[in-house]
mmCIF file of C-alpha atoms and ligand atoms in Angstrom:
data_model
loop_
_atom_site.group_PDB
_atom_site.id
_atom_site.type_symbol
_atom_site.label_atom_id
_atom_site.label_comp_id
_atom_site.label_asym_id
_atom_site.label_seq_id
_atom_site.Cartn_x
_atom_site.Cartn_y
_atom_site.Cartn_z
ATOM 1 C CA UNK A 1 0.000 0.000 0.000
ATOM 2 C CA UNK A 2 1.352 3.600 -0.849
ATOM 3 C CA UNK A 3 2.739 5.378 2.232
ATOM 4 C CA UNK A 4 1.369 9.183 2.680
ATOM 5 C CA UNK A 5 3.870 11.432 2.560
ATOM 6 C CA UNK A 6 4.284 13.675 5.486
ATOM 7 C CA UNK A 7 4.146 16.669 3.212
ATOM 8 C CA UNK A 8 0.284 15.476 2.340
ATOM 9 C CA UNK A 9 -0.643 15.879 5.539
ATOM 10 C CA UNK A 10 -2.249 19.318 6.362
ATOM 11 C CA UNK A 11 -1.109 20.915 9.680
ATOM 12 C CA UNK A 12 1.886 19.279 10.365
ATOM 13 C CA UNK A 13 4.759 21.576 11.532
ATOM 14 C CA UNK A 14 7.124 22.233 8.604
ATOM 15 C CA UNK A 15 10.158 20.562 8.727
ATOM 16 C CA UNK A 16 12.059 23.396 8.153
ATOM 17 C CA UNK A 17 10.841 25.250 11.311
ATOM 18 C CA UNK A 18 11.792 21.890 13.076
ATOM 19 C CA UNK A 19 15.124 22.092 11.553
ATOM 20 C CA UNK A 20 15.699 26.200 12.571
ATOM 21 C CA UNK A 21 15.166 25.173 16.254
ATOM 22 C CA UNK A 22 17.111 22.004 16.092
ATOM 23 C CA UNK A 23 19.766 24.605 14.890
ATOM 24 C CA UNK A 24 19.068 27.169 17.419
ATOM 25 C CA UNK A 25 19.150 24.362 20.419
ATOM 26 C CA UNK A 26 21.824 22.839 19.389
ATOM 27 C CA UNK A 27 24.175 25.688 19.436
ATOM 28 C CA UNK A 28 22.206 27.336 22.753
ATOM 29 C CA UNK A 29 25.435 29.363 23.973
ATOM 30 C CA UNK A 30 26.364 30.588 20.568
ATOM 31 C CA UNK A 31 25.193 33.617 18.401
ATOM 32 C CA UNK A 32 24.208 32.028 15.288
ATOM 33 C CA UNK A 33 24.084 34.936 12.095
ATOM 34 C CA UNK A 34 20.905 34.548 10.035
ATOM 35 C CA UNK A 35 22.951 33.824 6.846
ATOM 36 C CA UNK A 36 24.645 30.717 8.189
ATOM 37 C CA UNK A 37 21.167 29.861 9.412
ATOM 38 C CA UNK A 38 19.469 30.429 6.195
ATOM 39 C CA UNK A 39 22.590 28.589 4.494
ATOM 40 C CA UNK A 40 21.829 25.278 6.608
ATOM 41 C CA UNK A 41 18.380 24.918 6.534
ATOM 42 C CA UNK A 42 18.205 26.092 2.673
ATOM 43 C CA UNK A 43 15.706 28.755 2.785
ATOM 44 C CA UNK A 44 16.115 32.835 2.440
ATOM 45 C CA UNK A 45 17.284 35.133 5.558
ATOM 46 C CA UNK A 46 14.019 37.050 5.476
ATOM 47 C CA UNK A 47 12.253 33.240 5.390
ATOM 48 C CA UNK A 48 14.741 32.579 9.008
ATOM 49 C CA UNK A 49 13.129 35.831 10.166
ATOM 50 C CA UNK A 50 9.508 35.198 9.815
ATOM 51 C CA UNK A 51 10.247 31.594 11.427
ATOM 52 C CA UNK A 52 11.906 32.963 14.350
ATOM 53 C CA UNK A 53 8.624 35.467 14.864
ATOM 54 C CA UNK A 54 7.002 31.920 14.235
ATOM 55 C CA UNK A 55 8.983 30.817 17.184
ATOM 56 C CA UNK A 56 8.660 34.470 19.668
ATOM 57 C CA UNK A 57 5.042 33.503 19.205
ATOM 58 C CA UNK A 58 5.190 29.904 20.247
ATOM 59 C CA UNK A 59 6.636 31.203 23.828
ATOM 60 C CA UNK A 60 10.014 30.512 22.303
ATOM 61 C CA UNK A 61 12.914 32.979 23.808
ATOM 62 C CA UNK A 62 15.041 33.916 21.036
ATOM 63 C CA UNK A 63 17.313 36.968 21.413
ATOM 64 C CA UNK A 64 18.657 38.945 18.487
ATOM 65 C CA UNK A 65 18.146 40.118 14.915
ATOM 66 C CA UNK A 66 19.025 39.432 11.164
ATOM 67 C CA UNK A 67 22.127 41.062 11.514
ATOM 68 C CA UNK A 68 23.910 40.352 14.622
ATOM 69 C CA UNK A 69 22.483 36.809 14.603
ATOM 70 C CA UNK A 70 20.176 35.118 16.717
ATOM 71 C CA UNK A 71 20.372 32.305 19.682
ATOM 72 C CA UNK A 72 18.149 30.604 22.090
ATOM 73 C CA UNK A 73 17.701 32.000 25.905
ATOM 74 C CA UNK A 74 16.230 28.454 27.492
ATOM 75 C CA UNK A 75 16.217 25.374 24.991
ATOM 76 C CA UNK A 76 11.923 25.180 24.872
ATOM 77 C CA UNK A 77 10.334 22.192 26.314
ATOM 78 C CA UNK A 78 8.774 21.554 22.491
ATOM 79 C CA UNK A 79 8.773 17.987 21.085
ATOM 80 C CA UNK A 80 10.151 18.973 17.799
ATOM 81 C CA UNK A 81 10.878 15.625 15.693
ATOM 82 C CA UNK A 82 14.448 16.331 14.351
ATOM 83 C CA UNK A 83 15.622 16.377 18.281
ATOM 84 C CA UNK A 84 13.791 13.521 19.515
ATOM 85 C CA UNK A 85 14.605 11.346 16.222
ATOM 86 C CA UNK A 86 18.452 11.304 17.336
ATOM 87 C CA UNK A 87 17.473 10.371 20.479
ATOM 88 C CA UNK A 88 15.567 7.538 19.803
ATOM 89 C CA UNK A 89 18.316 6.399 17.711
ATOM 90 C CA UNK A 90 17.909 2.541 17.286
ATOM 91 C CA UNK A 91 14.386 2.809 17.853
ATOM 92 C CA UNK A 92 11.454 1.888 15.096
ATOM 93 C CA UNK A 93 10.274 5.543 16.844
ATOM 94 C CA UNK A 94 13.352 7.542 15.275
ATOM 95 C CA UNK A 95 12.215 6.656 11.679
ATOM 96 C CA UNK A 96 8.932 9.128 11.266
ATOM 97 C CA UNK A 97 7.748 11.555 13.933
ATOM 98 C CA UNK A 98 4.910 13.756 13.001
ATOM 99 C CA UNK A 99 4.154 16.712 15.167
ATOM 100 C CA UNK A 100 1.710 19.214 15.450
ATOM 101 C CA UNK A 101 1.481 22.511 16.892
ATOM 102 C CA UNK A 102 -2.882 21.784 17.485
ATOM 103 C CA UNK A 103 -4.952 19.267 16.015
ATOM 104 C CA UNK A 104 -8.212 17.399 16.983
ATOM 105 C CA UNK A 105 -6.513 14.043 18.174
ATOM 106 C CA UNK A 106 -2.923 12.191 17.918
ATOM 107 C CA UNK A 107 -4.975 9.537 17.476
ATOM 108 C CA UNK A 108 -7.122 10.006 14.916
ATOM 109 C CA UNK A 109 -3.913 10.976 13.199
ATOM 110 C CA UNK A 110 -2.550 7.729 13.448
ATOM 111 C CA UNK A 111 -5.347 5.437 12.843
ATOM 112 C CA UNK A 112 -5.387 7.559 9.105
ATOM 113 C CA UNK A 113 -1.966 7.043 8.717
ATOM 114 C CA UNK A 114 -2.143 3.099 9.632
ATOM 115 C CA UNK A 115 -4.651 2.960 7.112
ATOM 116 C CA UNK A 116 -2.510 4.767 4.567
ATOM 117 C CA UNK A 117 -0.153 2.532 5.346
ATOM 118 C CA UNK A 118 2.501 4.277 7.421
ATOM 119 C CA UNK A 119 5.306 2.393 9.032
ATOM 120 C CA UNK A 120 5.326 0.109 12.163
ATOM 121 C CA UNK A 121 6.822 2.926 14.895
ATOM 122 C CA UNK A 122 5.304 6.019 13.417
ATOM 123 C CA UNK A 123 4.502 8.389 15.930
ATOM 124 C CA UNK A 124 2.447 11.148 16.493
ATOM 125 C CA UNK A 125 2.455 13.946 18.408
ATOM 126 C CA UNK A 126 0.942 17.103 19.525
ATOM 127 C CA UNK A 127 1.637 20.104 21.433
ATOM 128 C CA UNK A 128 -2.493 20.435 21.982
ATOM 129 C CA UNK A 129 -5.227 18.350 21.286
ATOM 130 C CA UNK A 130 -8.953 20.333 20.532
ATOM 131 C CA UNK A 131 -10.898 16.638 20.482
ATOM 132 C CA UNK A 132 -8.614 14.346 22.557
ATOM 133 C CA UNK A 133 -10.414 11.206 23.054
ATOM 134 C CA UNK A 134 -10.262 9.364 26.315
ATOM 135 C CA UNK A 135 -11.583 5.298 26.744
ATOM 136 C CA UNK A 136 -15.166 4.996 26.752
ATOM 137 C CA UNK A 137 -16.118 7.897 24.519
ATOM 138 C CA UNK A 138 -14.826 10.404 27.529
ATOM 139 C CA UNK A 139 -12.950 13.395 26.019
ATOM 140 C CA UNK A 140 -9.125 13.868 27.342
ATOM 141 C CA UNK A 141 -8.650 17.116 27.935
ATOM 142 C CA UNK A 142 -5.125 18.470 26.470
ATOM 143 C CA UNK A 143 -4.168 22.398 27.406
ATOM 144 C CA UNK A 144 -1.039 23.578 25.177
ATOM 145 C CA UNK A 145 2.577 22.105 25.464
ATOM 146 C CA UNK A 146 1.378 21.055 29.298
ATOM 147 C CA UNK A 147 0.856 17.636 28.502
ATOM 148 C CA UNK A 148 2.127 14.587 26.116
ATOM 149 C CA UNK A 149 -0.101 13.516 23.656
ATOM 150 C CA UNK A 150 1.244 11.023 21.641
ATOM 151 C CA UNK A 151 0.070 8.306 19.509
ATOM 152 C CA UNK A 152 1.967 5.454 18.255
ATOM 153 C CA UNK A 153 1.677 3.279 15.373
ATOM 154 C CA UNK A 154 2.310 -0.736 16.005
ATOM 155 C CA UNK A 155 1.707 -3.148 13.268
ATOM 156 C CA UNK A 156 2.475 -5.999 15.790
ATOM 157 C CA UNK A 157 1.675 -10.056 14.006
ATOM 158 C CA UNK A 158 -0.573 -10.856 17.076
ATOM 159 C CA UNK A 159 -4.329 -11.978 16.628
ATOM 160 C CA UNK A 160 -6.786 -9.532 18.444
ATOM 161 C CA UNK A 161 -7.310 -11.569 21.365
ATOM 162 C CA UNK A 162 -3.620 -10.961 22.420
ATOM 163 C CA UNK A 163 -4.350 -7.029 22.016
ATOM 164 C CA UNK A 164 -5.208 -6.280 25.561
ATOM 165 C CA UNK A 165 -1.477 -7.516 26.206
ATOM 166 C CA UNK A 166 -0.461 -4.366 24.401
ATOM 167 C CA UNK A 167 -2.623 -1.772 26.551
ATOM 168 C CA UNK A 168 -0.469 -3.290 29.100
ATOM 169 C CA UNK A 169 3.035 -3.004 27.593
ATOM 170 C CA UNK A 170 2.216 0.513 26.879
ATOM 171 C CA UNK A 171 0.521 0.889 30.454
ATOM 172 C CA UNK A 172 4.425 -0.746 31.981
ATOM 173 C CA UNK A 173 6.184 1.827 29.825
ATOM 174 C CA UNK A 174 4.540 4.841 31.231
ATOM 175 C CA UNK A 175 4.414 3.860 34.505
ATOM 176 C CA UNK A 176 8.494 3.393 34.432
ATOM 177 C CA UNK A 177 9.345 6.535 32.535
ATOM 178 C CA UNK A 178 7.259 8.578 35.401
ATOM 179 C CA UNK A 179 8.455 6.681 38.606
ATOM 180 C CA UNK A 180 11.813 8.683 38.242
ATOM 181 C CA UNK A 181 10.014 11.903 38.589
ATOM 182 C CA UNK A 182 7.651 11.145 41.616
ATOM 183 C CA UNK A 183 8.567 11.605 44.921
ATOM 184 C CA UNK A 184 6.399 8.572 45.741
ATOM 185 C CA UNK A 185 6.142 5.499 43.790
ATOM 186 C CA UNK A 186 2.840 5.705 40.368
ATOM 187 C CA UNK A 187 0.642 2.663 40.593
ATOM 188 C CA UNK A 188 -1.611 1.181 37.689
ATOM 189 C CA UNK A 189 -4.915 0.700 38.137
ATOM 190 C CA UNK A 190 -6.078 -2.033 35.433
ATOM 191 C CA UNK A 191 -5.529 -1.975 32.442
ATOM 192 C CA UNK A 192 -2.848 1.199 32.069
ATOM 193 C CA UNK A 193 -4.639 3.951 34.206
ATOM 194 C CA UNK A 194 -1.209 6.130 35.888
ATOM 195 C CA UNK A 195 -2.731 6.712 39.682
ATOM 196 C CA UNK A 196 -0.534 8.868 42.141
ATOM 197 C CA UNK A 197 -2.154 8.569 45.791
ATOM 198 C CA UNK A 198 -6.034 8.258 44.409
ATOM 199 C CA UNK A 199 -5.580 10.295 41.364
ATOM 200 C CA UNK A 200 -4.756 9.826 37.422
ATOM 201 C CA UNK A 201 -2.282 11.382 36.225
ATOM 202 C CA UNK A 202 -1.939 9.295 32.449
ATOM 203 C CA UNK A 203 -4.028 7.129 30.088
ATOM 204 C CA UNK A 204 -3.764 5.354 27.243
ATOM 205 C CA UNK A 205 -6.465 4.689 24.781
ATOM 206 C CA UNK A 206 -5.701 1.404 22.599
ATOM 207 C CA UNK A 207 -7.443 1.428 19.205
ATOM 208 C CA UNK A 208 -6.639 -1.122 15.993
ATOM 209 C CA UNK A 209 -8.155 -2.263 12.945
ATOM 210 C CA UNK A 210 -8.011 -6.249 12.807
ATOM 211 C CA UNK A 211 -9.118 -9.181 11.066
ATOM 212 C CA UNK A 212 -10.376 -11.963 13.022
ATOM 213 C CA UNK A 213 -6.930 -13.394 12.944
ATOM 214 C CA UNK A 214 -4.792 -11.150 13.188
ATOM 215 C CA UNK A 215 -4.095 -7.545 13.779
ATOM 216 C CA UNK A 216 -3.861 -5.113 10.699
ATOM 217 C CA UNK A 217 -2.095 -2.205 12.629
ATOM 218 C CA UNK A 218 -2.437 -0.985 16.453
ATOM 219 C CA UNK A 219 -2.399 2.684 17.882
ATOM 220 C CA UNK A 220 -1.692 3.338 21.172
ATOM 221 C CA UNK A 221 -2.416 6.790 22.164
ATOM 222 C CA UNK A 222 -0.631 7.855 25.465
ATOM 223 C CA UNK A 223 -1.703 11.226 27.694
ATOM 224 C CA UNK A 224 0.313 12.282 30.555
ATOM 225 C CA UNK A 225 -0.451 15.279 32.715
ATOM 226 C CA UNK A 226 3.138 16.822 33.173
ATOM 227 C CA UNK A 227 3.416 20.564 34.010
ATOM 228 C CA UNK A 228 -0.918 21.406 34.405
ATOM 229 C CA UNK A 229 -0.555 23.748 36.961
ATOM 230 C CA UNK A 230 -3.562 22.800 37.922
ATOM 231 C CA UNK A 231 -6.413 20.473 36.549
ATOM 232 C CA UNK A 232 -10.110 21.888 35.469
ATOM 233 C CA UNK A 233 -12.692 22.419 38.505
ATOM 234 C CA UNK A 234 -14.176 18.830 37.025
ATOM 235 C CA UNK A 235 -11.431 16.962 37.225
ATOM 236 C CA UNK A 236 -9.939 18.610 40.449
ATOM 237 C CA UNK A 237 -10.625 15.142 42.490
ATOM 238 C CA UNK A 238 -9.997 12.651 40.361
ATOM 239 C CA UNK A 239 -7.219 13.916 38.291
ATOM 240 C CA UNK A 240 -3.669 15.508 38.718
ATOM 241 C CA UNK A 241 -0.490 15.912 36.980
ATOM 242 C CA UNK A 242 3.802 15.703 37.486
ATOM 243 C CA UNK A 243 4.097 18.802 38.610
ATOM 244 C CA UNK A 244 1.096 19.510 40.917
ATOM 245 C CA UNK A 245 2.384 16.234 42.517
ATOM 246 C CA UNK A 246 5.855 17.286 43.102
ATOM 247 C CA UNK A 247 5.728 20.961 42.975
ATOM 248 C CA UNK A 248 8.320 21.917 40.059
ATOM 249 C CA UNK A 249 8.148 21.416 36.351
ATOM 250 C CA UNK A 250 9.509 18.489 34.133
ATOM 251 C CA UNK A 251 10.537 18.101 30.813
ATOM 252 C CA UNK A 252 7.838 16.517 28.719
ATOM 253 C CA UNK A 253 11.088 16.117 26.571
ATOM 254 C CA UNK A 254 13.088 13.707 28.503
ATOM 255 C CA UNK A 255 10.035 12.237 29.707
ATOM 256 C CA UNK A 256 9.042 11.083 26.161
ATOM 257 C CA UNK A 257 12.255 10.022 25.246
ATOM 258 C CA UNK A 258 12.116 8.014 28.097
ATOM 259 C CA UNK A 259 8.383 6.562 27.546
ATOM 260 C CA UNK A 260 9.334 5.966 24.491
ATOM 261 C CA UNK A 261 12.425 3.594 25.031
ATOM 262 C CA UNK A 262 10.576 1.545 27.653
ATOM 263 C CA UNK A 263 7.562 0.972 24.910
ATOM 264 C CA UNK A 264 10.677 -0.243 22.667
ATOM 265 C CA UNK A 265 12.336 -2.791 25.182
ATOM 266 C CA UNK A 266 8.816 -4.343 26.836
ATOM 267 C CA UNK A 267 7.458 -4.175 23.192
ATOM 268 C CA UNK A 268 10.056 -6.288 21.981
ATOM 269 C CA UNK A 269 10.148 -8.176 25.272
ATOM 270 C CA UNK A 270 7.207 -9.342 24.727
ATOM 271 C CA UNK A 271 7.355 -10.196 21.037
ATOM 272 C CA UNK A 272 10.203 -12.409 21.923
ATOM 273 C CA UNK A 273 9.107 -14.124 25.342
ATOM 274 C CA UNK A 274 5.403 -13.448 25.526
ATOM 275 C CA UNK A 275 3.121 -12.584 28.055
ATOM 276 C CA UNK A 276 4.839 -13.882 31.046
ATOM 277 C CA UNK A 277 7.661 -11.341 31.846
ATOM 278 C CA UNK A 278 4.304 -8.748 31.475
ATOM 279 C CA UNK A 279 2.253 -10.052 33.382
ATOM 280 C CA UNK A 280 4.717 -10.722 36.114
ATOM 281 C CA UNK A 281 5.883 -7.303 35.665
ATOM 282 C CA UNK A 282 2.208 -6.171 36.029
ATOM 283 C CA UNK A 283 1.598 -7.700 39.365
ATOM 284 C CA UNK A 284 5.088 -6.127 41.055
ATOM 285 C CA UNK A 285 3.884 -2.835 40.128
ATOM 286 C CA UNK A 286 0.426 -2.447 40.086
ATOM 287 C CA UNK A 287 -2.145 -2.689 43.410
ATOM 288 C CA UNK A 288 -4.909 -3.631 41.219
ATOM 289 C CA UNK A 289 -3.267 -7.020 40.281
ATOM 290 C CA UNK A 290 -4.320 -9.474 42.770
ATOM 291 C CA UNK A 291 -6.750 -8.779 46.561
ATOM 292 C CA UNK A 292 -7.769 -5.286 46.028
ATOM 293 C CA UNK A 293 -11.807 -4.371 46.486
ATOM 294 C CA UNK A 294 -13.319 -3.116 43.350
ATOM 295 C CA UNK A 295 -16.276 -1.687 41.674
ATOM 296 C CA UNK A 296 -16.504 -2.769 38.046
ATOM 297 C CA UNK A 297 -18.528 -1.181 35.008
ATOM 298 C CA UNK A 298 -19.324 -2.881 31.887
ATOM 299 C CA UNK A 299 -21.085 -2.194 28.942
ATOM 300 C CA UNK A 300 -23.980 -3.944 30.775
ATOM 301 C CA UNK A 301 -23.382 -4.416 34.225
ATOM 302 C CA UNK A 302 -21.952 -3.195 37.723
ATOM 303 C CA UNK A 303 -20.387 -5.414 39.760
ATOM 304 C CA UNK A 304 -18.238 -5.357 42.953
ATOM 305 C CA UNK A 305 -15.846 -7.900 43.997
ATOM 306 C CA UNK A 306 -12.267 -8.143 44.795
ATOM 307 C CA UNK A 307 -9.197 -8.526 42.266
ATOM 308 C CA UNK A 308 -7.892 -12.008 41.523
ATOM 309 C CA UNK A 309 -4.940 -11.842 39.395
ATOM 310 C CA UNK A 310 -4.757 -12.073 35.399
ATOM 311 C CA UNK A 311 -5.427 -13.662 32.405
ATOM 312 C CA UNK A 312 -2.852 -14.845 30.401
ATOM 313 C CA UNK A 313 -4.798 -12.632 27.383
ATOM 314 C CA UNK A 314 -3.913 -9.892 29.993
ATOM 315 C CA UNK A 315 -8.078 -9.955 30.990
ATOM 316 C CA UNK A 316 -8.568 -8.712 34.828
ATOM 317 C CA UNK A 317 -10.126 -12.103 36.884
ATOM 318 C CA UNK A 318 -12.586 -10.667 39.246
ATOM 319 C CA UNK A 319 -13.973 -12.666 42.424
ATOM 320 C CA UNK A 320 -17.942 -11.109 42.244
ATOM 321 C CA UNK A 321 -18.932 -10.832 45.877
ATOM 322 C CA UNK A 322 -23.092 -11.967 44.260
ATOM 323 C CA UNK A 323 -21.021 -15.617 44.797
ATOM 324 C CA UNK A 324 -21.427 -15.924 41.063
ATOM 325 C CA UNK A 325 -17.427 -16.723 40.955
ATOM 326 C CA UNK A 326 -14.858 -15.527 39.025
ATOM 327 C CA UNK A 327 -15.763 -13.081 36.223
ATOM 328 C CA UNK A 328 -13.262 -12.234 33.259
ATOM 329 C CA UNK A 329 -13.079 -8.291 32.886
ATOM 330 C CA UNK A 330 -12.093 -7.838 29.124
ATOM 331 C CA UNK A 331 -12.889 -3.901 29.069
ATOM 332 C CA UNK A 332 -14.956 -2.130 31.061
ATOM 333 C CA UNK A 333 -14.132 0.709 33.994
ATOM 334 C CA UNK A 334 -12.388 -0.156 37.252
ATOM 335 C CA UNK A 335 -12.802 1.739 40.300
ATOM 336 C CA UNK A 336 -11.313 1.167 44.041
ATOM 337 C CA UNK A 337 -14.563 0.067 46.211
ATOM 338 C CA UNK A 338 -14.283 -0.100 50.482
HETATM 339 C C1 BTN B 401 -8.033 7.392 29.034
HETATM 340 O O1 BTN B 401 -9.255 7.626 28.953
HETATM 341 O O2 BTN B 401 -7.496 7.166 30.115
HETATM 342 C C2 BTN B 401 -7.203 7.389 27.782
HETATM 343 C C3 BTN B 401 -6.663 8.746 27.456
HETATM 344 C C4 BTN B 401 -5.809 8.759 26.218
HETATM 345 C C5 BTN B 401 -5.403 10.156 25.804
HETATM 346 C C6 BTN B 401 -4.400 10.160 24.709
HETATM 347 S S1 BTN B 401 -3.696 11.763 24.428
HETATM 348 C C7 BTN B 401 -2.928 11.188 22.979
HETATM 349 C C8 BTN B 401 -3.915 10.283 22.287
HETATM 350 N N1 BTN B 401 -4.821 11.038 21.442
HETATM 351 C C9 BTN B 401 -6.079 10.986 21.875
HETATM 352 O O3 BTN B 401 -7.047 11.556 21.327
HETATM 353 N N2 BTN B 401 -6.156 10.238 22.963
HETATM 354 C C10 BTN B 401 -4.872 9.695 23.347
#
């Protein structure tokens, strides 16, 4: 199937601009003129100077003019692909990274671009999100370059029923690429809700297109509330981010560099030894795995009962306190009961 070009798609952020802050960041203590800029990245000076506006706009501090030269006051926290790519070196992530200044969803994105036929490891990303889309038809709600909204596409040979596995791979990788930042330790409620104390700071909505046998492509669309300074009245209770938890900002940067790896090395872990070294990993690190009192809702029932360990399909084994014995949870919403 033809691959889209990245040029096709409307919105994304030019790869020039991309390249003029690579530029910019890379040489952060240096004045760099705007001829040797414009030489580089192969467009005209008065082309660097509308970009850098571009950039003053975007929140990004760059001191100086055409003449003297320009350079970069605080490398921005933006998750421009040219940067990332060379850290994800060795990656299937480094190959194509889209990014977006604002769109509707990362992972609407993606599923269009696994349907185009994009490559296994694409990823997508945004700096906001107008429609973010949460599990069960909820919305996600994505406020500018405070979050990471990322989508990635997975064209894993797995039949569907081995899919669920993958929410939790993804659900792993978070959770380690956070713990470092936390002053206390994230836990995971079932299947790859980020918790902090009581509240969620990350989700991850899993969506494919399949055959009966077998998986056509996967995206797995990852939110993390990083530097929210603080969350909407609605979602004051329930929700939180990085930095409300811990007081000081982090670099959405580093973090997805580091979420990013971790999908890479459990994703291939599990490719290579299957779902035991996930599952295991599951139960060391999440509360929800085995004993803990829950309320579950399905698409057609609510049900309390208490946690009995998982599947080897990665489905959540529920004891039902109604005595009608162990029920498989395949999807459904999970919520801490007394
Ligand atoms: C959840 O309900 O917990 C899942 C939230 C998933 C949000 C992410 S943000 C990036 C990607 N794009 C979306 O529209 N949703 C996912």
């Amino acid at each position: 199937m033809a691959t889209k070009r990245i040029a096709e798609l409307p919105g994304t952020t030019d790869r020039r601009i991309d390249a003029l802050l690579t530029l910019l960041a890379e040489n952060a203590t240096i004045v760099i003129s705007g001829a040797k800029i414009a030489r580089e990245i192969g467009v005209t000076r008065q082309q660097v100077w509308r970009w850098i506006e571009t950039l003053r706009e975007l929140g990004v501090r760059v001191k100086g003019h055409p003449r003297t030269g320009y350079h970069i006051e605080r490398v921005p926290d933006i998750l421009v692909p040219q940067m990332l790519s060379h850290r994800l070196y060795g990656t299937p992530f480094a190959r194509r990274i889209y990014h977006f200044f604002k769109i509707d969803s990362t992972n609407s994105v993606a599923m269009h671009l696994g349907e185009a036929g994009d490559l296994h490891g694409t990823v997508v990303l945004a700096e906001e999100q107008t429609a973010g889309r949460g599990r069960a038809g909820r919305s996600w709600t994505s406020e500018k370059s405070a979050g990471i909204y990322c989508s990635v596409l997975l064209r894993p040979l797995i039949p569907p029923a081995h899919a669920p596995l993958l929410t939790l791979v993804a659900g792993l990788a978070a959770r380690d690429a956070v713990a470092e930042e936390l002053n206390s330790v994230p836990d995971i409620r079932w299947p790859n809700d980020l918790l902090v104390g009581k509240r969620k700071f990350a989700g991850i909505l899993t969506e494919m297109h399949a055959e009966p046998d077998r998986v056509h492509y996967a995206v797995i669309g990852i939110g993390i509330n990083v530097n929210q300074s603080k969350m909407p009245a609605d979602l004051a209770d329930t929700a939180t981010s990085l930095r409300i938890e811990t007081g000081k900002s982090h670099s959405r940067f580093e973090l997805l560099i580091r979420l990013l790896r971790n999908l890479d090395r459990y994703y291939n872990q599990f490719l290579a030894e299957g779902a035991a070294p996930i599952l295991r990993r599951f139960a060391q690190v999440s509360s929800y795995f085995k004993g803990k009192r829950v309320r579950i809702t399905t698409a057609t029932e609510t049900f309390t009962g208490t946690t009995a360990g998982l599947e080897p399909s990665g489905v959540l084994r529920v004891s039902r306190d109604d005595g009608r014995g162990i029920a498989p949870v395949i999807s459904g919403d999970v919520a801490e009961a007394s």
